[in-house]
Amino acid sequence: PKGANPLPMFTVTYATQPIWKGERALLADIYLPDTTAKADLLVWLHSGGFRTGSRTHRNHARIAAEFAKHGYACAFIDYRLARPPAVLSRRTKKYLPALVTDAQNAGETMPESYFGPRALAVVEDCCAFLMHAVVNQLNWGLTGRFLLGGSSVGAVSALNVLYLPHHLSLKRPPIATVLAYSGGFAYPSFLWPTGARILAQSSPSDDHIPISSIRRLKWSLHDLQGDICLQIENDAQPHDDIRLFPQER
């Protein structure tokens, strides 16, 4: 809000990850609520089709301010993008063909680049950040409870980070909740009962990441864990926009 004091924010380097012909240092901006109480941490993954986007997007401070009202800390992280391409770990690279085949066999309709190697690099990077946050949770004033969120490919990535590390032998702390705006999950055979709850909001008319992906996830989870996914469908919901309409509140 205009005239409000900015939230306390600091930037950390959380990992250095391999890319083609070198390495990339990955940073995260951490926003803390103005309170002495410990805070749960929402890790927000930016959009941009795995080609563009940044942790410093102008909307991130607004998102952090909204969640701070409810006592949450927020982290907005760098991750490796399409150029220069990421170098995946040996185990992640080993699983790549099976994951792509699973998405294709499921009839996944999101762009194929959204469930290929670029998507898996984000899983590696976000897990690295989460483990960095675990080590630093006392210094940062955190409870140790983690949430994931994002819009468009950020939402795709949040769901990937929820389900894929179990198979890729990547360490991450337990995730309590995922907030997925205009997202989807491409690998139905790789679901497992994480215990996390999901809020998914999409438009049936979204032709960028068609809603069929998130509908399939909801019903697959219903069979696996019961009603843990709250899915909101609204034709007025623009792709990659983060809002609740009055009738959804």
PDB file of C-alpha atoms in Angstrom:
ATOM      1  CA  PRO A   1       0.000   0.000   0.000  1.00  0.00           C
ATOM      2  CA  LYS A   2       1.103   3.562  -0.724  1.00  0.00           C
ATOM      3  CA  GLY A   3       2.984   5.082   2.176  1.00  0.00           C
ATOM      4  CA  ALA A   4       3.464   1.756   3.986  1.00  0.00           C
ATOM      5  CA  ASN A   5       6.884   0.833   5.291  1.00  0.00           C
ATOM      6  CA  PRO A   6       8.637  -1.754   3.086  1.00  0.00           C
ATOM      7  CA  LEU A   7       9.039  -5.240   4.480  1.00  0.00           C
ATOM      8  CA  PRO A   8      12.436  -6.280   5.797  1.00  0.00           C
ATOM      9  CA  MET A   9      14.213  -7.997   2.893  1.00  0.00           C
ATOM     10  CA  PHE A  10      17.657  -9.488   2.341  1.00  0.00           C
ATOM     11  CA  THR A  11      19.343 -11.403  -0.468  1.00  0.00           C
ATOM     12  CA  VAL A  12      21.362 -14.601  -0.117  1.00  0.00           C
ATOM     13  CA  THR A  13      23.356 -16.792  -2.465  1.00  0.00           C
ATOM     14  CA  TYR A  14      21.921 -20.237  -1.856  1.00  0.00           C
ATOM     15  CA  ALA A  15      23.754 -22.416  -4.401  1.00  0.00           C
ATOM     16  CA  THR A  16      26.096 -22.517  -7.362  1.00  0.00           C
ATOM     17  CA  GLN A  17      24.767 -24.865 -10.032  1.00  0.00           C
ATOM     18  CA  PRO A  18      26.346 -26.186 -13.244  1.00  0.00           C
ATOM     19  CA  ILE A  19      25.398 -24.766 -16.607  1.00  0.00           C
ATOM     20  CA  TRP A  20      26.815 -25.341 -20.069  1.00  0.00           C
ATOM     21  CA  LYS A  21      30.448 -24.151 -20.005  1.00  0.00           C
ATOM     22  CA  GLY A  22      30.395 -22.944 -16.425  1.00  0.00           C
ATOM     23  CA  GLU A  23      28.381 -22.352 -13.283  1.00  0.00           C
ATOM     24  CA  ARG A  24      25.656 -19.985 -12.157  1.00  0.00           C
ATOM     25  CA  ALA A  25      25.343 -18.493  -8.702  1.00  0.00           C
ATOM     26  CA  LEU A  26      21.687 -18.599  -7.614  1.00  0.00           C
ATOM     27  CA  LEU A  27      20.259 -15.913  -5.352  1.00  0.00           C
ATOM     28  CA  ALA A  28      17.091 -15.603  -3.299  1.00  0.00           C
ATOM     29  CA  ASP A  29      15.289 -12.543  -1.938  1.00  0.00           C
ATOM     30  CA  ILE A  30      13.831 -13.199   1.516  1.00  0.00           C
ATOM     31  CA  TYR A  31      10.980 -11.011   2.838  1.00  0.00           C
ATOM     32  CA  LEU A  32      10.140 -11.242   6.529  1.00  0.00           C
ATOM     33  CA  PRO A  33       6.915 -10.167   8.240  1.00  0.00           C
ATOM     34  CA  ASP A  34       7.248  -7.286  10.673  1.00  0.00           C
ATOM     35  CA  THR A  35       6.811  -9.407  13.769  1.00  0.00           C
ATOM     36  CA  THR A  36       8.916 -11.018  16.468  1.00  0.00           C
ATOM     37  CA  ALA A  37       7.096 -14.338  16.033  1.00  0.00           C
ATOM     38  CA  LYS A  38       8.642 -17.088  13.929  1.00  0.00           C
ATOM     39  CA  ALA A  39       7.184 -17.386  10.432  1.00  0.00           C
ATOM     40  CA  ASP A  40       6.320 -20.147   7.997  1.00  0.00           C
ATOM     41  CA  LEU A  41       8.144 -19.671   4.667  1.00  0.00           C
ATOM     42  CA  LEU A  42       6.409 -19.525   1.276  1.00  0.00           C
ATOM     43  CA  VAL A  43       8.865 -20.191  -1.563  1.00  0.00           C
ATOM     44  CA  TRP A  44       7.533 -18.530  -4.721  1.00  0.00           C
ATOM     45  CA  LEU A  45       8.706 -19.694  -8.164  1.00  0.00           C
ATOM     46  CA  HIS A  46       8.483 -17.102 -10.923  1.00  0.00           C
ATOM     47  CA  SER A  47       6.897 -17.543 -14.342  1.00  0.00           C
ATOM     48  CA  GLY A  48       8.470 -16.934 -17.762  1.00  0.00           C
ATOM     49  CA  GLY A  49       8.287 -20.230 -19.654  1.00  0.00           C
ATOM     50  CA  PHE A  50      11.690 -21.346 -18.290  1.00  0.00           C
ATOM     51  CA  ARG A  51      13.212 -18.836 -20.738  1.00  0.00           C
ATOM     52  CA  THR A  52      12.729 -15.501 -18.963  1.00  0.00           C
ATOM     53  CA  GLY A  53      11.543 -14.182 -15.612  1.00  0.00           C
ATOM     54  CA  SER A  54      13.335 -13.141 -12.468  1.00  0.00           C
ATOM     55  CA  ARG A  55      13.212 -13.331  -8.689  1.00  0.00           C
ATOM     56  CA  THR A  56      13.132  -9.490  -8.785  1.00  0.00           C
ATOM     57  CA  HIS A  57       9.788  -9.177 -10.623  1.00  0.00           C
ATOM     58  CA  ARG A  58       7.924  -6.023  -9.603  1.00  0.00           C
ATOM     59  CA  ASN A  59       4.939  -8.029  -8.332  1.00  0.00           C
ATOM     60  CA  HIS A  60       6.972  -9.998  -5.805  1.00  0.00           C
ATOM     61  CA  ALA A  61       7.083  -7.266  -3.174  1.00  0.00           C
ATOM     62  CA  ARG A  62       3.291  -7.009  -3.425  1.00  0.00           C
ATOM     63  CA  ILE A  63       2.898 -10.763  -3.020  1.00  0.00           C
ATOM     64  CA  ALA A  64       5.231 -10.727  -0.019  1.00  0.00           C
ATOM     65  CA  ALA A  65       3.310  -7.844   1.570  1.00  0.00           C
ATOM     66  CA  GLU A  66      -0.001  -9.692   1.237  1.00  0.00           C
ATOM     67  CA  PHE A  67       1.338 -12.855   2.832  1.00  0.00           C
ATOM     68  CA  ALA A  68       3.155 -10.868   5.532  1.00  0.00           C
ATOM     69  CA  LYS A  69      -0.242  -9.618   6.704  1.00  0.00           C
ATOM     70  CA  HIS A  70      -0.929 -13.208   7.708  1.00  0.00           C
ATOM     71  CA  GLY A  71       2.476 -13.766   9.302  1.00  0.00           C
ATOM     72  CA  TYR A  72       4.239 -15.526   6.427  1.00  0.00           C
ATOM     73  CA  ALA A  73       7.789 -14.971   5.216  1.00  0.00           C
ATOM     74  CA  CYS A  74       8.353 -15.217   1.449  1.00  0.00           C
ATOM     75  CA  ALA A  75      11.330 -16.251  -0.653  1.00  0.00           C
ATOM     76  CA  PHE A  76      11.684 -15.516  -4.368  1.00  0.00           C
ATOM     77  CA  ILE A  77      14.470 -17.532  -5.937  1.00  0.00           C
ATOM     78  CA  ASP A  78      16.635 -17.585  -9.023  1.00  0.00           C
ATOM     79  CA  TYR A  79      16.668 -20.799 -10.992  1.00  0.00           C
ATOM     80  CA  ARG A  80      18.514 -21.885 -14.112  1.00  0.00           C
ATOM     81  CA  LEU A  81      16.805 -20.872 -17.357  1.00  0.00           C
ATOM     82  CA  ALA A  82      16.961 -22.152 -20.930  1.00  0.00           C
ATOM     83  CA  ARG A  83      20.025 -20.097 -21.875  1.00  0.00           C
ATOM     84  CA  PRO A  84      22.641 -21.087 -21.018  1.00  0.00           C
ATOM     85  CA  PRO A  85      21.180 -24.576 -20.508  1.00  0.00           C
ATOM     86  CA  ALA A  86      21.454 -26.309 -17.156  1.00  0.00           C
ATOM     87  CA  VAL A  87      23.601 -29.383 -16.653  1.00  0.00           C
ATOM     88  CA  LEU A  88      21.417 -31.877 -14.796  1.00  0.00           C
ATOM     89  CA  SER A  89      22.700 -34.303 -12.197  1.00  0.00           C
ATOM     90  CA  ARG A  90      23.325 -37.854 -13.375  1.00  0.00           C
ATOM     91  CA  ARG A  91      20.263 -39.257 -11.578  1.00  0.00           C
ATOM     92  CA  THR A  92      17.939 -36.518 -12.814  1.00  0.00           C
ATOM     93  CA  LYS A  93      19.182 -37.048 -16.372  1.00  0.00           C
ATOM     94  CA  LYS A  94      18.603 -40.791 -15.980  1.00  0.00           C
ATOM     95  CA  TYR A  95      14.917 -40.221 -15.105  1.00  0.00           C
ATOM     96  CA  LEU A  96      14.293 -37.671 -17.854  1.00  0.00           C
ATOM     97  CA  PRO A  97      13.210 -40.131 -20.618  1.00  0.00           C
ATOM     98  CA  ALA A  98      10.762 -41.915 -18.290  1.00  0.00           C
ATOM     99  CA  LEU A  99       9.248 -38.621 -17.149  1.00  0.00           C
ATOM    100  CA  VAL A 100       8.799 -37.302 -20.685  1.00  0.00           C
ATOM    101  CA  THR A 101       7.284 -40.611 -21.795  1.00  0.00           C
ATOM    102  CA  ASP A 102       4.877 -40.573 -18.839  1.00  0.00           C
ATOM    103  CA  ALA A 103       3.693 -37.070 -19.761  1.00  0.00           C
ATOM    104  CA  GLN A 104       3.231 -38.028 -23.412  1.00  0.00           C
ATOM    105  CA  ASN A 105       1.369 -41.241 -22.542  1.00  0.00           C
ATOM    106  CA  ALA A 106      -0.950 -39.239 -20.273  1.00  0.00           C
ATOM    107  CA  GLY A 107      -1.834 -36.986 -23.199  1.00  0.00           C
ATOM    108  CA  GLU A 108      -0.292 -33.932 -21.542  1.00  0.00           C
ATOM    109  CA  THR A 109      -1.251 -30.830 -23.513  1.00  0.00           C
ATOM    110  CA  MET A 110       1.024 -28.196 -21.974  1.00  0.00           C
ATOM    111  CA  PRO A 111       4.026 -27.268 -24.168  1.00  0.00           C
ATOM    112  CA  GLU A 112       6.570 -30.078 -24.275  1.00  0.00           C
ATOM    113  CA  SER A 113       9.345 -27.756 -23.109  1.00  0.00           C
ATOM    114  CA  TYR A 114       7.408 -27.462 -19.827  1.00  0.00           C
ATOM    115  CA  PHE A 115       7.988 -31.126 -18.928  1.00  0.00           C
ATOM    116  CA  GLY A 116      11.515 -31.617 -20.273  1.00  0.00           C
ATOM    117  CA  PRO A 117      14.998 -30.873 -18.898  1.00  0.00           C
ATOM    118  CA  ARG A 118      14.303 -27.197 -18.164  1.00  0.00           C
ATOM    119  CA  ALA A 119      11.562 -28.163 -15.727  1.00  0.00           C
ATOM    120  CA  LEU A 120      13.796 -30.650 -13.928  1.00  0.00           C
ATOM    121  CA  ALA A 121      16.575 -28.091 -13.454  1.00  0.00           C
ATOM    122  CA  VAL A 122      14.140 -25.981 -11.438  1.00  0.00           C
ATOM    123  CA  VAL A 123      13.397 -28.969  -9.187  1.00  0.00           C
ATOM    124  CA  GLU A 124      17.106 -29.364  -8.452  1.00  0.00           C
ATOM    125  CA  ASP A 125      17.507 -25.650  -7.770  1.00  0.00           C
ATOM    126  CA  CYS A 126      14.447 -25.282  -5.546  1.00  0.00           C
ATOM    127  CA  CYS A 127      15.457 -28.312  -3.475  1.00  0.00           C
ATOM    128  CA  ALA A 128      18.883 -26.718  -3.010  1.00  0.00           C
ATOM    129  CA  PHE A 129      17.201 -23.550  -1.738  1.00  0.00           C
ATOM    130  CA  LEU A 130      14.888 -25.436   0.606  1.00  0.00           C
ATOM    131  CA  MET A 131      17.805 -27.253   2.207  1.00  0.00           C
ATOM    132  CA  HIS A 132      19.662 -23.944   2.512  1.00  0.00           C
ATOM    133  CA  ALA A 133      16.597 -22.522   4.276  1.00  0.00           C
ATOM    134  CA  VAL A 134      16.501 -25.495   6.666  1.00  0.00           C
ATOM    135  CA  VAL A 135      20.103 -24.826   7.690  1.00  0.00           C
ATOM    136  CA  ASN A 136      19.368 -21.111   8.198  1.00  0.00           C
ATOM    137  CA  GLN A 137      15.841 -21.266   9.630  1.00  0.00           C
ATOM    138  CA  LEU A 138      16.834 -20.140  13.129  1.00  0.00           C
ATOM    139  CA  ASN A 139      18.870 -17.196  11.820  1.00  0.00           C
ATOM    140  CA  TRP A 140      15.986 -16.175   9.546  1.00  0.00           C
ATOM    141  CA  GLY A 141      13.339 -16.512  12.253  1.00  0.00           C
ATOM    142  CA  LEU A 142      11.451 -19.357  10.571  1.00  0.00           C
ATOM    143  CA  THR A 143       9.288 -22.095  12.050  1.00  0.00           C
ATOM    144  CA  GLY A 144      10.597 -24.797   9.729  1.00  0.00           C
ATOM    145  CA  ARG A 145       7.234 -25.147   7.994  1.00  0.00           C
ATOM    146  CA  PHE A 146       7.428 -24.654   4.204  1.00  0.00           C
ATOM    147  CA  LEU A 147       4.931 -23.814   1.466  1.00  0.00           C
ATOM    148  CA  LEU A 148       5.442 -23.603  -2.296  1.00  0.00           C
ATOM    149  CA  GLY A 149       3.712 -21.312  -4.759  1.00  0.00           C
ATOM    150  CA  GLY A 150       3.849 -19.987  -8.272  1.00  0.00           C
ATOM    151  CA  SER A 151       1.954 -19.070 -11.411  1.00  0.00           C
ATOM    152  CA  SER A 152       2.211 -20.580 -14.911  1.00  0.00           C
ATOM    153  CA  VAL A 153       5.512 -22.508 -15.091  1.00  0.00           C
ATOM    154  CA  GLY A 154       6.119 -21.350 -11.521  1.00  0.00           C
ATOM    155  CA  ALA A 155       3.035 -23.350 -10.518  1.00  0.00           C
ATOM    156  CA  VAL A 156       4.198 -26.275 -12.666  1.00  0.00           C
ATOM    157  CA  SER A 157       7.540 -26.093 -10.849  1.00  0.00           C
ATOM    158  CA  ALA A 158       5.954 -25.924  -7.391  1.00  0.00           C
ATOM    159  CA  LEU A 159       4.051 -29.145  -8.084  1.00  0.00           C
ATOM    160  CA  ASN A 160       7.161 -30.770  -9.560  1.00  0.00           C
ATOM    161  CA  VAL A 161       9.131 -29.888  -6.418  1.00  0.00           C
ATOM    162  CA  LEU A 162       6.365 -31.456  -4.343  1.00  0.00           C
ATOM    163  CA  TYR A 163       6.356 -34.818  -6.147  1.00  0.00           C
ATOM    164  CA  LEU A 164       9.588 -35.442  -8.071  1.00  0.00           C
ATOM    165  CA  PRO A 165      12.399 -35.243  -5.466  1.00  0.00           C
ATOM    166  CA  HIS A 166      11.154 -38.533  -3.984  1.00  0.00           C
ATOM    167  CA  HIS A 167      12.067 -40.233  -7.272  1.00  0.00           C
ATOM    168  CA  LEU A 168      15.162 -38.194  -8.123  1.00  0.00           C
ATOM    169  CA  SER A 169      16.806 -38.730  -4.695  1.00  0.00           C
ATOM    170  CA  LEU A 170      16.832 -34.981  -4.070  1.00  0.00           C
ATOM    171  CA  LYS A 171      16.550 -33.871  -0.454  1.00  0.00           C
ATOM    172  CA  ARG A 172      13.944 -31.354   0.637  1.00  0.00           C
ATOM    173  CA  PRO A 173      11.993 -30.730   3.842  1.00  0.00           C
ATOM    174  CA  PRO A 174       8.294 -31.658   4.067  1.00  0.00           C
ATOM    175  CA  ILE A 175       5.960 -29.303   2.217  1.00  0.00           C
ATOM    176  CA  ALA A 176       2.706 -28.291   3.931  1.00  0.00           C
ATOM    177  CA  THR A 177       0.837 -26.582   1.087  1.00  0.00           C
ATOM    178  CA  VAL A 178       1.194 -25.719  -2.607  1.00  0.00           C
ATOM    179  CA  LEU A 179      -0.492 -22.684  -4.225  1.00  0.00           C
ATOM    180  CA  ALA A 180      -0.720 -23.259  -7.983  1.00  0.00           C
ATOM    181  CA  TYR A 181      -2.104 -20.528 -10.266  1.00  0.00           C
ATOM    182  CA  SER A 182      -2.543 -21.480 -13.941  1.00  0.00           C
ATOM    183  CA  GLY A 183      -0.349 -24.536 -13.516  1.00  0.00           C
ATOM    184  CA  GLY A 184      -0.376 -28.291 -13.995  1.00  0.00           C
ATOM    185  CA  PHE A 185       1.472 -31.529 -13.316  1.00  0.00           C
ATOM    186  CA  ALA A 186       2.613 -33.619 -16.276  1.00  0.00           C
ATOM    187  CA  TYR A 187       3.720 -36.910 -14.684  1.00  0.00           C
ATOM    188  CA  PRO A 188       0.744 -38.819 -13.201  1.00  0.00           C
ATOM    189  CA  SER A 189       2.700 -42.044 -12.622  1.00  0.00           C
ATOM    190  CA  PHE A 190       5.086 -40.154 -10.324  1.00  0.00           C
ATOM    191  CA  LEU A 191       2.529 -38.993  -7.777  1.00  0.00           C
ATOM    192  CA  TRP A 192       2.973 -40.183  -4.209  1.00  0.00           C
ATOM    193  CA  PRO A 193       1.265 -39.305  -0.898  1.00  0.00           C
ATOM    194  CA  THR A 194       3.239 -36.301   0.345  1.00  0.00           C
ATOM    195  CA  GLY A 195       0.666 -35.126   2.883  1.00  0.00           C
ATOM    196  CA  ALA A 196       0.615 -31.637   1.333  1.00  0.00           C
ATOM    197  CA  ARG A 197      -2.583 -29.807   0.500  1.00  0.00           C
ATOM    198  CA  ILE A 198      -2.985 -28.000  -2.835  1.00  0.00           C
ATOM    199  CA  LEU A 199      -4.922 -24.903  -3.854  1.00  0.00           C
ATOM    200  CA  ALA A 200      -5.120 -24.818  -7.663  1.00  0.00           C
ATOM    201  CA  GLN A 201      -6.766 -21.976  -9.555  1.00  0.00           C
ATOM    202  CA  SER A 202      -7.119 -21.977 -13.352  1.00  0.00           C
ATOM    203  CA  SER A 203      -9.377 -20.932 -16.213  1.00  0.00           C
ATOM    204  CA  PRO A 204     -11.091 -23.559 -18.382  1.00  0.00           C
ATOM    205  CA  SER A 205     -10.326 -21.303 -21.356  1.00  0.00           C
ATOM    206  CA  ASP A 206      -6.576 -21.119 -20.637  1.00  0.00           C
ATOM    207  CA  ASP A 207      -4.876 -22.267 -23.852  1.00  0.00           C
ATOM    208  CA  HIS A 208      -1.328 -21.794 -22.535  1.00  0.00           C
ATOM    209  CA  ILE A 209      -1.409 -24.466 -19.836  1.00  0.00           C
ATOM    210  CA  PRO A 210      -4.739 -26.213 -20.514  1.00  0.00           C
ATOM    211  CA  ILE A 211      -6.819 -27.022 -17.461  1.00  0.00           C
ATOM    212  CA  SER A 212      -6.895 -30.734 -18.318  1.00  0.00           C
ATOM    213  CA  SER A 213      -3.545 -31.164 -16.539  1.00  0.00           C
ATOM    214  CA  ILE A 214      -4.718 -29.816 -13.178  1.00  0.00           C
ATOM    215  CA  ARG A 215      -8.058 -31.639 -13.443  1.00  0.00           C
ATOM    216  CA  ARG A 216      -6.196 -34.920 -13.938  1.00  0.00           C
ATOM    217  CA  LEU A 217      -4.043 -34.143 -10.909  1.00  0.00           C
ATOM    218  CA  LYS A 218      -7.088 -33.440  -8.725  1.00  0.00           C
ATOM    219  CA  TRP A 219      -8.786 -36.731  -9.541  1.00  0.00           C
ATOM    220  CA  SER A 220      -5.582 -38.750  -9.305  1.00  0.00           C
ATOM    221  CA  LEU A 221      -4.951 -37.282  -5.861  1.00  0.00           C
ATOM    222  CA  HIS A 222      -8.534 -37.988  -4.839  1.00  0.00           C
ATOM    223  CA  ASP A 223      -7.928 -41.678  -5.515  1.00  0.00           C
ATOM    224  CA  LEU A 224      -4.537 -41.573  -3.766  1.00  0.00           C
ATOM    225  CA  GLN A 225      -5.180 -39.371  -0.714  1.00  0.00           C
ATOM    226  CA  GLY A 226      -8.771 -38.125  -0.723  1.00  0.00           C
ATOM    227  CA  ASP A 227      -9.845 -34.484  -0.997  1.00  0.00           C
ATOM    228  CA  ILE A 228      -6.494 -32.748  -0.539  1.00  0.00           C
ATOM    229  CA  CYS A 229      -6.690 -30.598  -3.692  1.00  0.00           C
ATOM    230  CA  LEU A 230      -9.032 -27.609  -3.773  1.00  0.00           C
ATOM    231  CA  GLN A 231      -9.447 -26.689  -7.429  1.00  0.00           C
ATOM    232  CA  ILE A 232     -11.066 -23.384  -8.421  1.00  0.00           C
ATOM    233  CA  GLU A 233     -12.113 -22.908 -12.048  1.00  0.00           C
ATOM    234  CA  ASN A 234     -13.060 -19.466 -13.314  1.00  0.00           C
ATOM    235  CA  ASP A 235     -13.355 -18.348 -16.945  1.00  0.00           C
ATOM    236  CA  ALA A 236     -12.446 -14.823 -15.858  1.00  0.00           C
ATOM    237  CA  GLN A 237      -9.082 -15.945 -14.477  1.00  0.00           C
ATOM    238  CA  PRO A 238      -6.306 -14.602 -16.754  1.00  0.00           C
ATOM    239  CA  HIS A 239      -3.310 -16.853 -17.289  1.00  0.00           C
ATOM    240  CA  ASP A 240      -0.463 -16.139 -14.855  1.00  0.00           C
ATOM    241  CA  ASP A 241      -2.576 -13.703 -12.799  1.00  0.00           C
ATOM    242  CA  ILE A 242      -2.714 -14.083  -9.034  1.00  0.00           C
ATOM    243  CA  ARG A 243      -6.056 -13.076  -7.611  1.00  0.00           C
ATOM    244  CA  LEU A 244      -9.206 -14.321  -5.952  1.00  0.00           C
ATOM    245  CA  PHE A 245     -12.480 -13.053  -7.339  1.00  0.00           C
ATOM    246  CA  PRO A 246     -15.186 -11.970  -4.863  1.00  0.00           C
ATOM    247  CA  GLN A 247     -17.263 -15.139  -5.381  1.00  0.00           C
ATOM    248  CA  GLU A 248     -14.199 -17.271  -4.524  1.00  0.00           C
ATOM    249  CA  ARG A 249     -13.376 -15.710  -1.169  1.00  0.00           C
TER     250      ARG A 249
END
